[in-house]
Coordinates of C-alpha atoms and ligand atoms in Angstrom, one line a residue:
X1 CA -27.4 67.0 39.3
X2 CA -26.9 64.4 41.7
X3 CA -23.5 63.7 43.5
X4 CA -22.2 61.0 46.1
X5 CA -19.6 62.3 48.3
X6 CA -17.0 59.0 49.5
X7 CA -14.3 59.3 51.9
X8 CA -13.6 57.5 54.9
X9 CA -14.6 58.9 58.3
X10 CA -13.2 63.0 58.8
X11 CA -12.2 63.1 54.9
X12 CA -14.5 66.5 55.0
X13 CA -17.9 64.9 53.6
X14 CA -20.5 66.5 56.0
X15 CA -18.4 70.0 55.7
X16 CA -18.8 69.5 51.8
X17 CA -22.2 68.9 51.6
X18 CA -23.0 71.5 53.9
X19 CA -21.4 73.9 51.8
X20 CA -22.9 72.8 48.6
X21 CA -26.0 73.1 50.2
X22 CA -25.6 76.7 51.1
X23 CA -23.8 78.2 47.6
X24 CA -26.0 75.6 45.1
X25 CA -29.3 74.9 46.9
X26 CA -29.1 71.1 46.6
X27 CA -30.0 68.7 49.3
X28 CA -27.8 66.6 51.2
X29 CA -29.1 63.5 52.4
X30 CA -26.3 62.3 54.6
X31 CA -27.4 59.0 56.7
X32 CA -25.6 59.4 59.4
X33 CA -27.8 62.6 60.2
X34 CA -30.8 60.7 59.8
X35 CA -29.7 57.6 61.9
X36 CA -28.6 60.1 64.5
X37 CA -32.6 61.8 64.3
X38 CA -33.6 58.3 64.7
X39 CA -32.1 58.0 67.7
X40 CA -32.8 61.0 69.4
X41 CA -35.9 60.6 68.6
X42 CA -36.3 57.2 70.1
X43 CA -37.5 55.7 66.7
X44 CA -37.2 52.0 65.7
X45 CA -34.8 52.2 63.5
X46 CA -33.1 54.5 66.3
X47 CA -33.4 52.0 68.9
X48 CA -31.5 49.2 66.5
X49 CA -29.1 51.5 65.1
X50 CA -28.1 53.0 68.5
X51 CA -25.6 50.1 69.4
X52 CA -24.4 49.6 65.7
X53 CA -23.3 53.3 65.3
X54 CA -21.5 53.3 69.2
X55 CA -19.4 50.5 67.9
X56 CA -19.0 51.9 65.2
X57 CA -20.0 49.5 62.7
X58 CA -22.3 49.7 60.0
X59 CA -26.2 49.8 60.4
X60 CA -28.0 47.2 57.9
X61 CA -28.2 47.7 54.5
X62 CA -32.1 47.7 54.9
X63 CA -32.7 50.0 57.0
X64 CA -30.1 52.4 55.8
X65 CA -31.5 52.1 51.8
X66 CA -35.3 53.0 53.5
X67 CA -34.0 55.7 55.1
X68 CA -32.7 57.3 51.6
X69 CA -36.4 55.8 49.7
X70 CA -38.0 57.9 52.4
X71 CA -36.0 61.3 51.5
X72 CA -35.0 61.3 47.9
X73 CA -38.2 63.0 46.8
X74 CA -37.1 66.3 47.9
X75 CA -33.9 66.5 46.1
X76 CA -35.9 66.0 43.3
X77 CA -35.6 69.7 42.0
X78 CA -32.6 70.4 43.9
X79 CA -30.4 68.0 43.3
X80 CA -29.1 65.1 46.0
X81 CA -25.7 65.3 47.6
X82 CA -25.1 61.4 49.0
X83 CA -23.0 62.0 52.3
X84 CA -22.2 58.4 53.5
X85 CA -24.2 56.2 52.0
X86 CA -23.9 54.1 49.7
X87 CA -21.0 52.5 52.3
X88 CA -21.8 49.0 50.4
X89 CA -22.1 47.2 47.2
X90 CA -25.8 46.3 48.1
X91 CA -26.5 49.8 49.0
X92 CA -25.1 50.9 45.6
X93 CA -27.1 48.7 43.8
X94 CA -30.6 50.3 45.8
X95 CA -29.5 53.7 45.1
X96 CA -28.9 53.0 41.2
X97 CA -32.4 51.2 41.4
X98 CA -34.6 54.2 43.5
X99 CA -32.5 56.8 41.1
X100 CA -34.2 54.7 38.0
X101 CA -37.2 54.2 39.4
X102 CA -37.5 58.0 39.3
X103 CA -36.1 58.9 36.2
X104 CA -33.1 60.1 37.6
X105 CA -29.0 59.4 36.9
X106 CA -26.0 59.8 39.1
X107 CA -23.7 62.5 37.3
X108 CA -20.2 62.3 39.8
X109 CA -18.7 59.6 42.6
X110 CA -16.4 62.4 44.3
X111 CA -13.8 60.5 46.1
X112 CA -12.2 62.6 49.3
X113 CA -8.6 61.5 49.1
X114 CA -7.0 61.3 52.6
X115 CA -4.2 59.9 55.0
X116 CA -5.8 57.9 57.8
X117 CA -3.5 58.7 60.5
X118 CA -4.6 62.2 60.2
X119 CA -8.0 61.9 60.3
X120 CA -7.9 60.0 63.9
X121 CA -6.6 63.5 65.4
X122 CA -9.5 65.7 62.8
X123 CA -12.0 63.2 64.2
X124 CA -11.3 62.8 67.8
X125 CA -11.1 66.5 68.1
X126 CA -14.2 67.6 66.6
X127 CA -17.2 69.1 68.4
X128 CA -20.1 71.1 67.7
X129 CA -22.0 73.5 69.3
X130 CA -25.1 71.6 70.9
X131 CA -27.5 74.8 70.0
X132 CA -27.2 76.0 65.9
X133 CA -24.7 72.4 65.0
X134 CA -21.8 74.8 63.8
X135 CA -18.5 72.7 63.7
X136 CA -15.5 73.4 65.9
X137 CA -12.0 71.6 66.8
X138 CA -9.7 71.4 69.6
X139 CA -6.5 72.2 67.9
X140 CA -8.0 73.8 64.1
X141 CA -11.1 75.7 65.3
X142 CA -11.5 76.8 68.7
X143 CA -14.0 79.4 69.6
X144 CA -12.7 82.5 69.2
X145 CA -14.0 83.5 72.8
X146 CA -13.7 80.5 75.1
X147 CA -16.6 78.3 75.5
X148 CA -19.3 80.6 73.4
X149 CA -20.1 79.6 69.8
X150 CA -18.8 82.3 67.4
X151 CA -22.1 81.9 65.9
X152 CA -24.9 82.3 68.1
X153 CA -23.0 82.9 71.7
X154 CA -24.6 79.4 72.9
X155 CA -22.6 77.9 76.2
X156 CA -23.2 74.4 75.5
X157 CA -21.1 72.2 73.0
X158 CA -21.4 68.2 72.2
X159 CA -19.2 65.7 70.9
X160 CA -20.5 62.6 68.7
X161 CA -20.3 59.4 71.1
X162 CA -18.5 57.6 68.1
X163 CA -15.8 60.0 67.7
X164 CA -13.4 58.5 70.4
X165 CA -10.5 56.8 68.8
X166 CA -11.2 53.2 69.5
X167 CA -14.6 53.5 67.1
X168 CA -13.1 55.8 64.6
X169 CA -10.6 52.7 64.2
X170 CA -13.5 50.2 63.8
X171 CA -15.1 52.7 61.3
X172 CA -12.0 52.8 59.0
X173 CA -11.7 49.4 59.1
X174 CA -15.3 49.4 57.8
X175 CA -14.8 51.5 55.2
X176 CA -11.7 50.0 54.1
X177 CA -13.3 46.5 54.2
X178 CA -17.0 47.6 52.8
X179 CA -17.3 50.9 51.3
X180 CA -13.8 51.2 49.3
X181 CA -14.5 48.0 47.3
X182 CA -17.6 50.2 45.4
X183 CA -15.2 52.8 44.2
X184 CA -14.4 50.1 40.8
X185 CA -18.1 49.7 40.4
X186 CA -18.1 53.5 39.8
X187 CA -14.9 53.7 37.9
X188 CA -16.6 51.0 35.7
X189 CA -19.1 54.1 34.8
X190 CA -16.6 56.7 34.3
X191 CA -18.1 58.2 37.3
X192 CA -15.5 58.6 39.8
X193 CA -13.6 62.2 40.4
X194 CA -10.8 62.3 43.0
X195 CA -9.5 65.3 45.2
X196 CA -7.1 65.7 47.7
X197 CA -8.9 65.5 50.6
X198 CA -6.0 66.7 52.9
X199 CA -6.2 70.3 51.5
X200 CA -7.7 73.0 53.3
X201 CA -11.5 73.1 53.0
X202 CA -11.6 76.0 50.8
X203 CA -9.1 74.3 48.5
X204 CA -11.1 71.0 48.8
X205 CA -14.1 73.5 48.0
X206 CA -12.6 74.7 44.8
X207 CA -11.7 71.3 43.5
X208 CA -15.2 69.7 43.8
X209 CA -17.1 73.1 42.3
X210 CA -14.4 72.7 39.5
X211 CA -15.8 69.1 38.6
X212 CA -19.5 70.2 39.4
X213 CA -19.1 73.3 36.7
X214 CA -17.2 70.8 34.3
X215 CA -13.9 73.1 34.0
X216 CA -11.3 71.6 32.5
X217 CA -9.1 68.4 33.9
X218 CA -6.2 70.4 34.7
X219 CA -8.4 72.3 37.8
X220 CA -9.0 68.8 39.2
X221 CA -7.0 65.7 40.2
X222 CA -8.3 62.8 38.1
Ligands
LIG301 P1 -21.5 59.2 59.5 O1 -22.2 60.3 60.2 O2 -21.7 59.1 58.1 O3 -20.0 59.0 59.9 O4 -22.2 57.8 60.1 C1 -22.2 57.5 61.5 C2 -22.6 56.1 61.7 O5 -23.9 55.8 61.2 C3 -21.7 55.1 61.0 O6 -20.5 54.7 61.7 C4 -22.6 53.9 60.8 O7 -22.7 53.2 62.1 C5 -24.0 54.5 60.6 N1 -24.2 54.8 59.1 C6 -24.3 56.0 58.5 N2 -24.5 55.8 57.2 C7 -24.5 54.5 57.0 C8 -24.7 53.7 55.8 N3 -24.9 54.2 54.6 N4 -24.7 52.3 56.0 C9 -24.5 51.8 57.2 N5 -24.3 52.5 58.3 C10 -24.3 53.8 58.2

């Protein structure tokens, strides 16, 4: 089965995948992870993308559509999860062609429904801890002993440089402007499930392994 996850910025995408990831086995290619490698690791593609993502814009279609050529293999058993990308029309058109190429079909376009305003304060709040990556938030999630990760007791936290409230702005304006507009080439397909978005994760949860498990319409808002 493979899934794309869409949402704007905060609608709960990466904490999704992550979980699908753990309970099903399947693969999540998310490209903001990989442009975020790229970067740290001083790559290329990180050195051009650096800039892009700080604004908060989107990185070329390109180099974004590579990136996913270069991964897809291993989701080939597995199942793919698609967490962020496509974020354009000509990125949806590359992932329908690399899916054909391999004999492979997109099954559900699982939209995150959300209200903007409150995904500035989920956003803007959100850190992780710098050694095992687990998520935390100033007001929803704080460690429960001050400044150790409930995890694995590491001291040291980090915040994503495009997480202050000027880019998160840009980057809703981006998806409004870019990535919305794909949703009707989806509907066209009778692909697109919606959930609410704004429910608590575990509720989220429930509603997206009620349209993986095909239970009936009623479990689900479509
Ligand atoms: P994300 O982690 O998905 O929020 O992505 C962080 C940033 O990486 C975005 O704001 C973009 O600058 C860049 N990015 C990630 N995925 C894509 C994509 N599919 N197309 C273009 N830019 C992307």
């Amino acid at each position: 089965m493979n899934i794309i996850l869409l949402g704007p910025p905060g609608a709960g995408k990466g904490t999704q995948a992550q979980r699908l990831v753990d309970t099903r086995g399947m693969v999540q290619l998310s490209t903001g992870d990989m442009l975020r490698a790229a970067v740290k690791a001083g790559t290329p593609v990180g050195l051009k993308a650096k800039a892009v993502m700080e604004a908060g814009e989107l990185v070329s279609d390109a180099i974004v559509s590579a990136l996913i050529g270069e991964h897809l293999d291993a989701s080939q058993d597995r199942g793919a999860i698609f967490d962020g990308f496509p974020r354009t029309k000509h990125q949806a058109a590359a992932l329908e062609m690399l899916l054909g190429e391999k004999g492979r079909t997109l099954d559900h376009v699982i939209e995150l429904e959300v209200d903007e305003e409150a995904l500035v304060e989920r956003i803007t709040g959100r850190f992780s801890c710098a050694n095992c990556g687990v998520g935390y938030h100033d007001r929803f999630k704080l460690p429960k002993v001050e400044k150790t990760c409930d995890v694995c007791g590491a001291h040291e936290f980090k915040r994503r440089p495009d997480d202050n409230e000027q880019t998160v702005r840009t980057r809703m304006a981006e998806y409004r402007a870019k990535t919305a507009p794909i949703l009707p080439y989806y509907e066209e397909r009778g692909l697109v499930r919606r959930v609410d978005g704004m429910a608590s994760v575990e509720e989220v949860a429930r509603q997206i392994d009620a349209i993986l498990d095909g239970l009936p319409a009623r479990a689900v808002r479509l």
